[in-house]
Amino acid sequence: MLREAQLSICKAIEDIDGGAKFQEDAWVRDTGGGGMSRVLGNGNVWEKAGVNLSVVHGTMPQEALRAATERGVNRGQDAVPFSACGLSCVMHPRNPHCPTMHFNYRLFQTAGGNWWFGGGTDITPSYLVEEDIKHFHGVYKDVCDRHDPEYYPKFKKWADEYFLIKHRGERRGLGGIFFDDLNDRDPNEIFEFCKDAVNHVVAAYGPIIEKHKNDSFTEEEKRWQQLRRGRYAEFNLVYDRGTIFGLKTNGRTESILMSLPETARWEYDHHPEEGSPEAEFLDACMNPRDWV
Amino acid sequence: MLREAQLSICKAIEDIDGGAKFQEDAWVRDTGGGGMSRVLGNGNVWEKAGVNLSVVHGTMPQEALRAATERGVNRGQDAVPFSACGLSCVMHPRNPHCPTMHFNYRLFQTAGGNWWFGGGTDITPSYLVEEDIKHFHGVYKDVCDRHDPEYYPKFKKWADEYFLIKHRGERRGLGGIFFDDLNDRDPNEIFEFCKDAVNHVVAAYGPIIEKHKNDSFTEEEKRWQQLRRGRYAEFNLVYDRGTIFGLKTNGRTESILMSLPETARWEYDHHPEEGSPEAEFLDACMNPRDWV
């Protein structure tokens, strides 16, 4: 199912691009398992897009375990045997009016019979277009509601908390859904929910890109996008659980850091002009809103 | 003394640039202390350069303490009162033939009478010019030798270990000296050593910039510099002790992340061509050499 989803999402992304094709790399992890990375670079629409499937096993240090789950499982052991499979994806378009999108859905199992699902889909524009964000969140609210009416409010809030760049008091983007350590019901039910969420990535994100992929933009708008991509890199390298887990468990660096933008920018003490579209966007990153 | 050093280094950097001037920001830390950040942007030679003086106090969580020192001080306490002062600096030139340089010298004191010095100066070129690196390391060997003949070999090796980007098996650059948790002799002696090290930054680094600041370069060389700056950002955000300490103790984000390059780049699975100058440089990052 993961492989089918990977291929169908890549196909949709290639169609939107109308030029570039995904390249596929199969890789084996020294300490157990492997994966299939598909990356598209230098496209018409996409600067960098990647969809990564991985099925790994081995032992993870307690530190990595703590980074991966909020439940302390197998306390007292130094290293815990585990297996994990998942699909993750980041899409960075060129146009500053096209948002970046990320999703990740994964299942972990550790020795002793513990298991949990984690995942989410979130959107990171550089500018706020309310109807786009309402559409994106709306698709995920519908997906959630089909499985549990409590999911969307809970997972939307969780995304707002998770994607916070703590040292800045701002989120990397405008959220979506996020959950981790989910094991409160039959695993097949959670699996069906994850499948539904993966299968609605294109419906949630595709129309926004189609709408904006040919928007004109200024040099200043591109520069603002680059500054936001600096924030994206900051979040991923300092706080992202999957990135930290991967780097600390000898994951394949290139597949993990595929999530980083092709280009990023940092300017000292940059503040957008009051009342500008950049300031309006930043306000939405600092003060999460209800979109649906 | 820190303030004098800050001003004289800034003056030397402005002279090399021949255009841009440092802007000064005084800041106060909510939880105690403050600092003086001096930043130069958009120069002829420098894309971004900053020299930051800070004198802070407060309490630090054990986690931050562990990130700051390898000695477990005041074990058993959740938060430890501390004070710290230091001078730190990062210089990112525009020209890919001009190396980035960083230094940081600091004194920590915690409740209970513990204290230690930490610091170092290191160089991060994008290309290997042996005589430049020999000059840089040579100046620091001389500084070290004046205080203890064991310092240079020990601190050079420490820099090679410290500046390792573990998940890549490569260092961010070509090292220099690094030490932490230094308290094995009279504090005045260590202070004199730190002072000597700070006072030789310009002698070690300035001539290399003067030599290369007008070198011509290709688009490909600029791209390689950008990729190396991606590595620099990776190191700072994932591994750098000072950065992690600062972000976790409510330091001033803009002063801490002043160290990030203005622009950075990540390409999926990039490898320089065998036998190229880029590959030669990378080899020196993966296999530390003796320069003096």
Coordinates of C-alpha atoms in Angstrom, one line a residue:
Chain A
M1 CA 0.0 0.0 0.0
L2 CA 2.9 2.4 0.9
R3 CA 4.5 1.7 -2.5
E4 CA 1.3 2.2 -4.4
A5 CA 0.7 5.5 -2.6
Q6 CA 4.3 6.6 -3.3
L7 CA 4.0 5.9 -7.0
S8 CA 0.6 7.5 -7.4
I9 CA 1.6 10.7 -5.5
C10 CA 4.8 10.9 -7.6
K11 CA 2.7 10.6 -10.8
A12 CA 0.4 13.4 -9.7
I13 CA 3.4 15.6 -8.9
E14 CA 5.0 14.9 -12.2
D15 CA 1.8 15.8 -14.0
I16 CA 1.6 19.1 -12.2
D17 CA 5.2 19.8 -13.1
G18 CA 4.8 18.9 -16.8
G19 CA 8.5 18.3 -17.2
A20 CA 10.7 16.8 -14.5
K21 CA 10.6 13.1 -13.5
F22 CA 11.3 11.4 -10.2
Q23 CA 14.5 9.5 -9.9
E24 CA 14.5 6.4 -7.7
D25 CA 17.2 5.3 -5.3
A26 CA 16.9 2.0 -3.5
W27 CA 19.0 1.9 -0.4
V28 CA 19.9 -0.6 2.3
R29 CA 20.5 0.3 5.9
D30 CA 23.7 -1.3 7.4
T31 CA 21.9 -2.0 10.6
G32 CA 18.7 -3.5 9.1
G33 CA 16.1 -2.8 6.5
G34 CA 16.2 -0.2 3.8
G35 CA 14.0 2.0 1.6
M36 CA 13.2 3.6 -1.7
S37 CA 13.7 7.3 -2.1
R38 CA 12.2 9.1 -5.1
V39 CA 13.4 12.6 -5.7
L40 CA 12.6 15.2 -8.4
G41 CA 14.8 18.2 -8.8
N42 CA 15.0 21.2 -11.1
G43 CA 11.4 21.0 -12.3
N44 CA 9.2 23.6 -13.9
V45 CA 7.1 23.9 -10.8
W46 CA 9.2 22.1 -8.2
E47 CA 12.6 23.1 -7.0
K48 CA 12.9 19.9 -5.0
A49 CA 10.3 17.2 -4.2
G50 CA 10.9 13.9 -2.5
V51 CA 8.8 10.9 -1.5
N52 CA 10.6 8.4 0.7
L53 CA 9.4 4.9 1.7
S54 CA 11.3 3.2 4.4
V55 CA 11.1 -0.1 6.2
V56 CA 13.8 -0.4 8.9
H57 CA 14.6 -2.4 11.9
G58 CA 17.4 -2.5 14.5
T59 CA 17.9 -1.2 18.0
M60 CA 17.4 2.4 19.0
P61 CA 19.0 4.2 21.9
Q62 CA 16.7 5.4 24.7
E63 CA 17.5 8.9 23.6
A64 CA 16.2 8.2 20.1
L65 CA 13.2 6.4 21.5
R66 CA 12.4 9.5 23.6
A67 CA 12.7 11.6 20.5
A68 CA 10.3 9.3 18.7
T69 CA 7.5 8.8 21.2
E70 CA 6.3 10.6 24.3
R71 CA 5.5 7.3 26.0
G72 CA 8.6 5.9 27.8
V73 CA 8.6 2.4 26.5
N74 CA 10.9 -0.3 27.7
R75 CA 12.3 1.9 30.4
G76 CA 15.6 0.7 31.9
Q77 CA 17.0 -0.8 28.7
D78 CA 19.8 1.1 27.0
A79 CA 18.8 0.1 23.5
V80 CA 15.5 -1.2 22.4
P81 CA 14.9 -3.5 19.3
F82 CA 12.4 -1.9 17.0
S83 CA 11.0 -1.9 13.5
A84 CA 9.4 0.9 11.6
C85 CA 7.8 1.6 8.3
G86 CA 6.6 4.8 6.8
L87 CA 6.1 7.1 3.9
S88 CA 7.3 10.7 4.1
C89 CA 7.3 13.5 1.6
V90 CA 8.3 17.1 1.2
M91 CA 7.5 19.3 -1.8
H92 CA 9.2 22.6 -2.3
P93 CA 7.9 24.6 -5.2
R94 CA 9.8 27.4 -6.9
N95 CA 7.0 30.1 -6.9
P96 CA 6.8 32.0 -3.6
H97 CA 3.0 31.9 -4.0
C98 CA 3.0 28.1 -4.0
P99 CA 3.2 26.5 -0.5
T100 CA 5.5 23.8 0.6
M101 CA 3.8 20.6 1.8
H102 CA 5.0 17.8 4.0
F103 CA 3.4 14.6 5.1
N104 CA 4.7 11.6 7.0
Y105 CA 2.8 8.5 8.2
R106 CA 4.6 5.8 10.1
L107 CA 4.2 2.7 12.2
F108 CA 6.7 1.8 15.0
Q109 CA 6.9 -1.5 16.8
T110 CA 9.3 -2.3 19.6
A111 CA 10.3 -5.4 21.4
G112 CA 7.8 -6.3 24.1
G113 CA 4.8 -5.7 21.9
N114 CA 4.6 -1.9 21.9
W115 CA 3.4 -0.2 18.8
W116 CA 2.2 3.2 17.7
F117 CA 1.3 5.2 14.6
G118 CA 2.5 8.7 14.0
G119 CA 2.1 11.1 11.2
G120 CA 0.4 14.2 9.7
T121 CA 0.2 16.4 6.7
D122 CA 1.0 20.1 7.0
I123 CA 1.3 23.1 4.7
T124 CA 3.9 25.9 4.7
P125 CA 3.1 28.8 2.5
S126 CA 5.1 32.1 2.4
Y127 CA 1.9 34.1 2.0
L128 CA -1.5 33.8 3.4
V129 CA -4.4 33.0 1.0
E130 CA -7.2 32.2 3.3
E131 CA -9.3 30.2 0.9
D132 CA -6.3 27.9 0.1
I133 CA -5.7 27.2 3.7
K134 CA -9.4 26.6 4.3
H135 CA -9.4 24.1 1.5
F136 CA -6.3 22.3 2.8
H137 CA -7.6 22.0 6.3
G138 CA -11.1 21.2 5.1
V139 CA -9.9 18.2 3.2
Y140 CA -8.1 16.9 6.3
K141 CA -11.1 17.7 8.5
D142 CA -13.2 15.5 6.3
V143 CA -10.6 12.7 6.3
C144 CA -10.5 12.9 10.1
D145 CA -14.2 13.1 10.6
R146 CA -14.7 9.8 8.7
H147 CA -12.7 8.0 11.3
D148 CA -13.3 9.9 14.6
P149 CA -15.0 13.3 15.0
E150 CA -12.4 14.1 17.8
Y151 CA -9.5 13.6 15.5
Y152 CA -9.4 16.9 13.6
P153 CA -9.7 19.3 16.5
K154 CA -7.1 17.3 18.4
F155 CA -4.7 16.7 15.6
K156 CA -5.0 20.3 14.3
K157 CA -4.0 21.6 17.7
W158 CA -1.3 19.1 17.9
A159 CA 0.2 20.3 14.6
D160 CA 0.0 23.9 15.9
E161 CA 2.0 22.8 18.9
Y162 CA 4.4 20.5 17.1
F163 CA 5.5 22.8 14.3
L164 CA 6.4 25.6 16.7
I165 CA 9.9 26.9 16.3
K166 CA 10.2 27.4 20.1
H167 CA 13.1 29.9 20.1
R168 CA 11.1 32.2 17.7
G169 CA 7.6 31.7 19.0
E170 CA 6.4 31.2 15.5
R171 CA 5.3 28.1 13.6
R172 CA 7.1 27.1 10.4
G173 CA 3.8 27.3 8.5
L174 CA 0.0 27.1 8.8
G175 CA -0.2 23.5 10.2
G176 CA -2.6 20.8 9.2
I177 CA -2.8 17.6 11.3
F178 CA -0.2 15.9 13.4
F179 CA -0.3 13.0 15.8
D180 CA 2.1 10.6 17.4
D181 CA 2.1 7.7 19.7
L182 CA -1.4 6.7 18.6
N183 CA -2.4 3.3 19.8
D184 CA -5.7 3.7 21.6
R185 CA -7.7 1.4 19.3
D186 CA -7.5 -1.5 16.9
P187 CA -4.4 -1.0 14.8
N188 CA -6.3 -1.8 11.6
E189 CA -8.6 1.2 12.3
I190 CA -5.6 3.5 12.7
F191 CA -4.1 2.0 9.6
E192 CA -7.3 2.8 7.6
F193 CA -7.2 6.4 8.9
C194 CA -3.5 6.8 7.8
K195 CA -4.3 5.3 4.4
D196 CA -7.2 7.7 4.0
A197 CA -4.9 10.6 5.0
V198 CA -2.2 9.6 2.5
N199 CA -4.7 9.1 -0.2
H200 CA -6.0 12.7 0.2
V201 CA -2.6 14.5 -0.1
V202 CA -3.1 15.3 -3.8
A203 CA -6.7 16.5 -3.2
A204 CA -5.7 18.8 -0.4
Y205 CA -2.5 20.2 -2.0
G206 CA -2.7 19.8 -5.8
P207 CA -5.4 22.4 -6.5
I208 CA -3.4 25.1 -4.5
I209 CA -0.4 24.5 -6.7
E210 CA -2.4 24.4 -9.9
K211 CA -3.9 27.7 -8.9
H212 CA -0.6 29.5 -8.2
K213 CA 2.0 27.8 -10.2
N214 CA 2.0 30.5 -12.9
D215 CA 1.6 33.5 -10.5
S216 CA 4.0 36.3 -11.2
F217 CA 6.2 37.3 -8.3
T218 CA 8.8 40.0 -7.4
E219 CA 12.3 39.6 -6.2
E220 CA 11.2 40.7 -2.8
E221 CA 8.6 38.0 -2.6
K222 CA 11.2 35.4 -3.6
R223 CA 13.5 36.8 -0.9
W224 CA 10.7 36.4 1.7
Q225 CA 10.2 32.8 0.6
Q226 CA 13.9 32.2 1.1
L227 CA 13.7 33.6 4.6
R228 CA 10.8 31.3 5.4
R229 CA 12.8 28.4 4.0
G230 CA 15.5 29.3 6.5
R231 CA 12.9 28.9 9.2
Y232 CA 11.8 25.6 7.7
A233 CA 15.4 24.3 7.9
E234 CA 15.7 25.6 11.5
F235 CA 12.6 23.7 12.5
N236 CA 13.7 20.5 10.8
L237 CA 17.2 20.5 12.2
V238 CA 16.5 21.6 15.7
Y239 CA 13.0 20.2 16.5
D240 CA 11.7 17.7 14.0
R241 CA 11.3 14.3 15.8
G242 CA 11.6 12.2 12.6
T243 CA 14.8 14.1 11.5
I244 CA 16.4 13.8 14.9
F245 CA 15.4 10.1 15.2
G246 CA 16.8 9.4 11.7
L247 CA 20.1 11.1 12.2
K248 CA 20.6 9.5 15.6
T249 CA 19.8 6.0 14.5
N250 CA 22.1 6.0 11.5
G251 CA 19.4 6.6 9.0
R252 CA 20.2 7.4 5.4
T253 CA 21.2 11.0 5.7
E254 CA 20.3 12.0 2.1
S255 CA 16.8 10.5 2.5
I256 CA 16.3 12.2 5.9
L257 CA 17.6 15.6 4.8
M258 CA 15.7 15.4 1.5
S259 CA 13.2 17.5 3.5
L260 CA 15.5 20.5 3.5
P261 CA 14.7 23.2 0.9
E262 CA 17.1 23.6 -2.0
T263 CA 17.9 27.1 -0.9
A264 CA 17.4 29.0 2.3
R265 CA 18.3 32.5 3.7
W266 CA 19.0 34.1 7.1
E267 CA 19.1 37.8 7.6
Y268 CA 20.0 39.3 11.0
D269 CA 16.9 40.6 12.8
H270 CA 14.6 40.7 9.8
H271 CA 11.1 42.0 10.5
P272 CA 8.5 42.4 7.8
E273 CA 6.9 45.9 7.4
E274 CA 3.8 46.4 9.5
G275 CA 0.6 45.8 7.6
S276 CA 2.5 44.1 4.7
P277 CA 1.4 40.7 3.3
E278 CA 4.6 39.2 4.9
A279 CA 3.6 40.6 8.3
E280 CA 0.1 39.2 7.9
F281 CA 1.5 35.7 7.1
L282 CA 3.8 35.9 10.1
D283 CA 1.0 36.8 12.4
A284 CA -0.8 33.6 11.3
C285 CA 2.3 31.6 12.1
M286 CA 2.5 33.2 15.6
N287 CA -1.2 33.0 16.4
P288 CA -2.8 29.8 15.0
R289 CA -6.3 30.3 13.7
D290 CA -9.3 28.0 13.1
W291 CA -9.6 27.5 9.4
V292 CA -12.7 25.3 9.1
Chain B
M1 CA 38.8 43.6 27.5
L2 CA 36.0 41.8 25.6
R3 CA 34.6 45.1 24.5
E4 CA 38.0 46.4 23.3
A5 CA 38.6 43.1 21.4
Q6 CA 35.1 43.4 19.9
L7 CA 35.7 46.9 18.6
S8 CA 39.2 46.3 17.3
I9 CA 38.1 43.1 15.4
C10 CA 35.1 45.0 13.9
K11 CA 37.4 47.8 12.8
A12 CA 39.8 45.4 11.1
I13 CA 36.8 43.7 9.3
E14 CA 35.5 47.1 8.2
D15 CA 38.9 48.0 6.8
I16 CA 39.1 44.8 4.8
D17 CA 35.6 45.4 3.5
G18 CA 36.3 49.0 2.5
G19 CA 32.6 49.9 2.6
A20 CA 30.1 48.4 5.0
K21 CA 30.0 49.3 8.7
F22 CA 28.9 47.3 11.7
Q23 CA 25.5 48.1 13.2
E24 CA 25.3 47.8 17.0
D25 CA 22.4 46.4 18.9
A26 CA 22.4 46.4 22.7
W27 CA 20.0 43.8 24.2
V28 CA 18.8 42.8 27.6
R29 CA 17.9 39.3 28.5
D30 CA 14.6 38.9 30.4
T31 CA 16.1 36.4 32.7
G32 CA 19.3 38.2 33.5
G33 CA 22.1 40.1 31.8
G34 CA 22.4 41.1 28.2
G35 CA 24.8 41.9 25.4
M36 CA 26.0 43.9 22.5
S37 CA 25.7 42.5 19.0
R38 CA 27.5 44.0 16.1
V39 CA 26.5 42.9 12.7
L40 CA 27.7 43.9 9.2
G41 CA 25.6 42.9 6.2
N42 CA 25.7 43.5 2.5
G43 CA 29.4 44.4 2.4
N44 CA 31.8 44.4 -0.5
V45 CA 33.7 41.4 0.9
W46 CA 31.4 40.2 3.6
E47 CA 27.9 38.8 3.0
K48 CA 27.3 38.7 6.7
A49 CA 29.7 39.2 9.7
G50 CA 28.8 39.4 13.3
V51 CA 30.7 39.9 16.6
N52 CA 28.6 39.3 19.7
L53 CA 29.5 40.1 23.3
S54 CA 27.3 38.7 26.0
V55 CA 27.3 38.8 29.8
V56 CA 24.4 36.7 31.1
H57 CA 23.2 35.1 34.3
G58 CA 20.2 33.1 35.4
T59 CA 19.6 29.4 36.0
M60 CA 20.2 26.8 33.4
P61 CA 18.4 23.4 33.2
Q62 CA 20.6 20.3 33.6
E63 CA 20.0 19.5 30.0
A64 CA 21.5 22.9 29.0
L65 CA 24.3 22.4 31.4
R66 CA 25.1 19.0 29.9
A67 CA 25.1 20.6 26.5
A68 CA 27.5 23.3 27.8
T69 CA 30.1 21.2 29.6
E70 CA 31.2 17.6 29.7
R71 CA 31.6 17.7 33.5
G72 CA 28.4 16.9 35.3
V73 CA 28.3 19.8 37.7
N74 CA 25.8 20.2 40.6
R75 CA 24.2 16.8 39.8
G76 CA 20.9 16.3 41.4
Q77 CA 19.7 19.8 40.9
D78 CA 17.1 20.5 38.3
A79 CA 18.3 24.0 37.5
V80 CA 21.7 25.5 38.3
P81 CA 22.4 29.2 38.9
F82 CA 25.1 30.4 36.5
S83 CA 26.8 33.4 34.9
A84 CA 28.6 33.5 31.6
C85 CA 30.4 36.0 29.6
G86 CA 31.9 35.6 26.2
L87 CA 32.8 37.0 22.8
S88 CA 31.7 35.1 19.7
C89 CA 32.1 35.9 16.0
V90 CA 31.3 34.5 12.6
M91 CA 32.4 36.0 9.3
H92 CA 30.8 34.8 6.0
P93 CA 32.5 36.3 3.0
R94 CA 30.9 36.5 -0.5
N95 CA 33.7 35.1 -2.5
P96 CA 33.9 31.2 -2.6
H97 CA 37.6 31.5 -2.4
C98 CA 37.4 33.3 0.9
P99 CA 36.9 31.0 4.0
T100 CA 34.3 31.6 6.7
M101 CA 35.9 32.0 10.2
H102 CA 34.4 31.6 13.6
F103 CA 35.6 32.1 17.1
N104 CA 34.1 32.0 20.5
Y105 CA 35.8 32.4 23.9
R106 CA 33.7 32.2 27.1
L107 CA 33.8 31.9 30.9
F108 CA 31.1 30.0 32.8
Q109 CA 30.6 30.1 36.5
T110 CA 27.9 28.1 38.4
A111 CA 26.7 28.2 41.9
G112 CA 28.9 26.1 44.1
G113 CA 32.1 27.7 42.8
N114 CA 32.5 25.7 39.6
W115 CA 34.0 27.6 36.6
W116 CA 35.4 26.8 33.3
F117 CA 36.6 28.4 30.1
G118 CA 35.7 27.2 26.6
G119 CA 36.4 28.5 23.2
G120 CA 38.3 28.2 19.9
T121 CA 38.9 29.6 16.5
D122 CA 38.2 27.6 13.4
I123 CA 38.2 28.1 9.6
T124 CA 35.7 26.9 7.0
P125 CA 36.9 27.3 3.4
S126 CA 35.1 25.9 0.4
Y127 CA 38.3 25.1 -1.3
L128 CA 41.7 23.9 0.0
V129 CA 44.6 26.2 -0.3
E130 CA 47.2 24.5 1.7
E131 CA 49.4 27.5 2.5
D132 CA 46.4 29.4 3.8
I133 CA 45.4 26.7 6.2
K134 CA 49.1 26.2 7.3
H135 CA 49.2 30.0 8.0
F136 CA 45.9 29.9 10.0
H137 CA 46.9 26.8 12.1
G138 CA 50.4 28.2 12.4
V139 CA 49.3 31.4 14.1
Y140 CA 47.2 29.4 16.6
K141 CA 50.0 26.9 17.2
D142 CA 52.2 29.9 18.1
V143 CA 49.5 31.3 20.4
C144 CA 49.0 27.9 22.1
D145 CA 52.8 27.2 22.5
R146 CA 53.3 30.5 24.4
H147 CA 50.9 29.2 27.1
D148 CA 51.4 25.4 27.0
P149 CA 53.1 23.2 24.4
E150 CA 50.5 20.6 24.9
Y151 CA 47.6 23.0 24.0
Y152 CA 47.9 23.0 20.2
P153 CA 48.0 19.3 19.6
K154 CA 45.3 18.7 22.1
F155 CA 43.0 21.6 21.0
K156 CA 43.6 20.9 17.3
K157 CA 42.5 17.3 17.7
W158 CA 39.5 18.5 19.8
A159 CA 38.4 20.9 17.0
D160 CA 38.6 18.0 14.5
E161 CA 36.4 16.0 16.8
Y162 CA 34.0 18.8 17.8
F163 CA 33.3 20.2 14.3
L164 CA 32.3 16.8 13.0
I165 CA 28.9 16.6 11.3
K166 CA 28.3 13.1 12.7
H167 CA 25.6 12.0 10.3
R168 CA 27.8 12.8 7.3
G169 CA 31.2 11.7 8.6
E170 CA 32.6 15.0 7.5
R171 CA 33.7 18.2 9.4
R172 CA 32.2 21.5 8.5
G173 CA 35.6 22.9 7.6
L174 CA 39.3 22.6 8.3
G175 CA 39.3 23.1 12.1
G176 CA 41.7 25.2 14.2
I177 CA 41.6 24.9 17.9
F178 CA 38.7 24.1 20.3
F179 CA 38.5 23.4 24.0
D180 CA 35.8 23.3 26.6
D181 CA 35.5 22.8 30.3
L182 CA 39.1 24.1 30.9
N183 CA 39.8 24.6 34.6
D184 CA 43.0 22.7 35.3
R185 CA 45.1 25.7 36.3
D186 CA 44.9 29.2 37.7
P187 CA 42.0 31.0 36.0
N188 CA 44.2 34.1 35.3
E189 CA 46.5 31.9 33.2
I190 CA 43.6 30.5 31.2
F191 CA 42.2 34.0 30.8
E192 CA 45.6 35.2 29.4
F193 CA 45.6 32.4 26.9
C194 CA 42.0 33.3 25.7
K195 CA 43.0 36.9 25.4
D196 CA 46.0 36.0 23.3
A197 CA 43.8 33.8 21.1
V198 CA 41.2 36.5 20.6
N199 CA 44.0 39.1 19.9
H200 CA 45.3 36.9 17.1
V201 CA 42.1 36.4 15.1
V202 CA 42.9 39.1 12.6
A203 CA 46.5 37.9 12.2
A204 CA 45.4 34.4 11.5
Y205 CA 42.4 35.2 9.2
G206 CA 42.9 38.7 7.7
P207 CA 45.7 37.9 5.3
I208 CA 43.7 35.0 3.8
I209 CA 40.8 37.3 3.0
E210 CA 43.1 40.1 1.7
K211 CA 44.7 37.5 -0.6
H212 CA 41.4 36.1 -2.1
K213 CA 38.9 38.8 -1.8
N214 CA 39.2 39.8 -5.4
D215 CA 39.6 36.3 -6.8
S216 CA 37.4 35.6 -9.8
F217 CA 35.0 32.7 -9.5
T218 CA 32.5 30.7 -11.5
E219 CA 28.9 30.0 -10.9
E220 CA 29.8 26.4 -10.1
E221 CA 32.2 27.5 -7.4
K222 CA 29.6 29.8 -5.9
R223 CA 27.1 26.8 -5.9
W224 CA 29.7 24.6 -4.1
Q225 CA 30.2 27.4 -1.5
Q226 CA 26.4 27.4 -1.0
L227 CA 26.3 23.6 -0.5
R228 CA 29.1 24.0 2.1
R229 CA 27.1 26.6 3.8
G230 CA 24.2 24.2 4.0
R231 CA 26.6 21.9 5.9
Y232 CA 27.6 24.8 8.1
A233 CA 23.9 25.5 9.0
E234 CA 23.5 21.7 9.6
F235 CA 26.4 21.6 12.1
N236 CA 25.3 24.7 13.9
L237 CA 21.7 23.7 14.3
V238 CA 22.2 20.0 15.1
Y239 CA 25.5 19.9 17.0
D240 CA 26.9 23.2 18.1
R241 CA 27.0 23.4 21.9
G242 CA 26.8 27.2 22.1
T243 CA 23.8 27.3 19.7
I244 CA 21.9 24.6 21.6
F245 CA 22.8 26.1 24.9
G246 CA 21.6 29.6 23.8
L247 CA 18.4 28.4 22.2
K248 CA 17.5 26.3 25.3
T249 CA 18.3 29.0 27.8
N250 CA 16.1 31.7 26.2
G251 CA 19.1 33.4 24.7
R252 CA 18.6 36.2 22.2
T253 CA 17.7 34.2 19.0
E254 CA 19.0 36.8 16.5
S255 CA 22.4 37.0 18.2
I256 CA 22.7 33.2 18.5
L257 CA 21.7 32.5 14.9
M258 CA 23.8 35.4 13.6
S259 CA 26.2 32.5 13.0
L260 CA 24.1 31.1 10.1
P261 CA 25.1 32.0 6.6
E262 CA 23.0 34.5 4.7
T263 CA 22.3 31.8 2.1
A264 CA 22.6 28.0 2.0
R265 CA 21.8 25.2 -0.3
W266 CA 20.9 21.5 -0.1
E267 CA 20.9 19.2 -3.1
Y268 CA 19.9 15.6 -2.9
D269 CA 22.8 13.2 -2.8
H270 CA 25.4 15.6 -4.2
H271 CA 28.9 14.3 -4.7
P272 CA 31.7 16.3 -6.2
E273 CA 33.4 14.8 -9.3
E274 CA 36.4 12.6 -8.5
G275 CA 39.7 14.4 -8.7
S276 CA 38.0 17.9 -8.7
P277 CA 39.0 20.7 -6.3
E278 CA 35.7 20.2 -4.5
A279 CA 36.5 16.5 -4.0
E280 CA 39.9 17.4 -2.7
F281 CA 38.4 19.8 -0.2
L282 CA 35.9 17.3 1.0
D283 CA 38.6 14.7 1.5
A284 CA 40.3 17.1 3.9
C285 CA 37.0 17.5 5.8
M286 CA 36.6 13.8 6.1
N287 CA 40.3 13.0 6.9
P288 CA 41.8 15.7 9.2
R289 CA 45.4 16.5 8.4
D290 CA 48.3 17.9 10.3
W291 CA 48.9 21.4 8.9
V292 CA 51.9 22.6 11.0

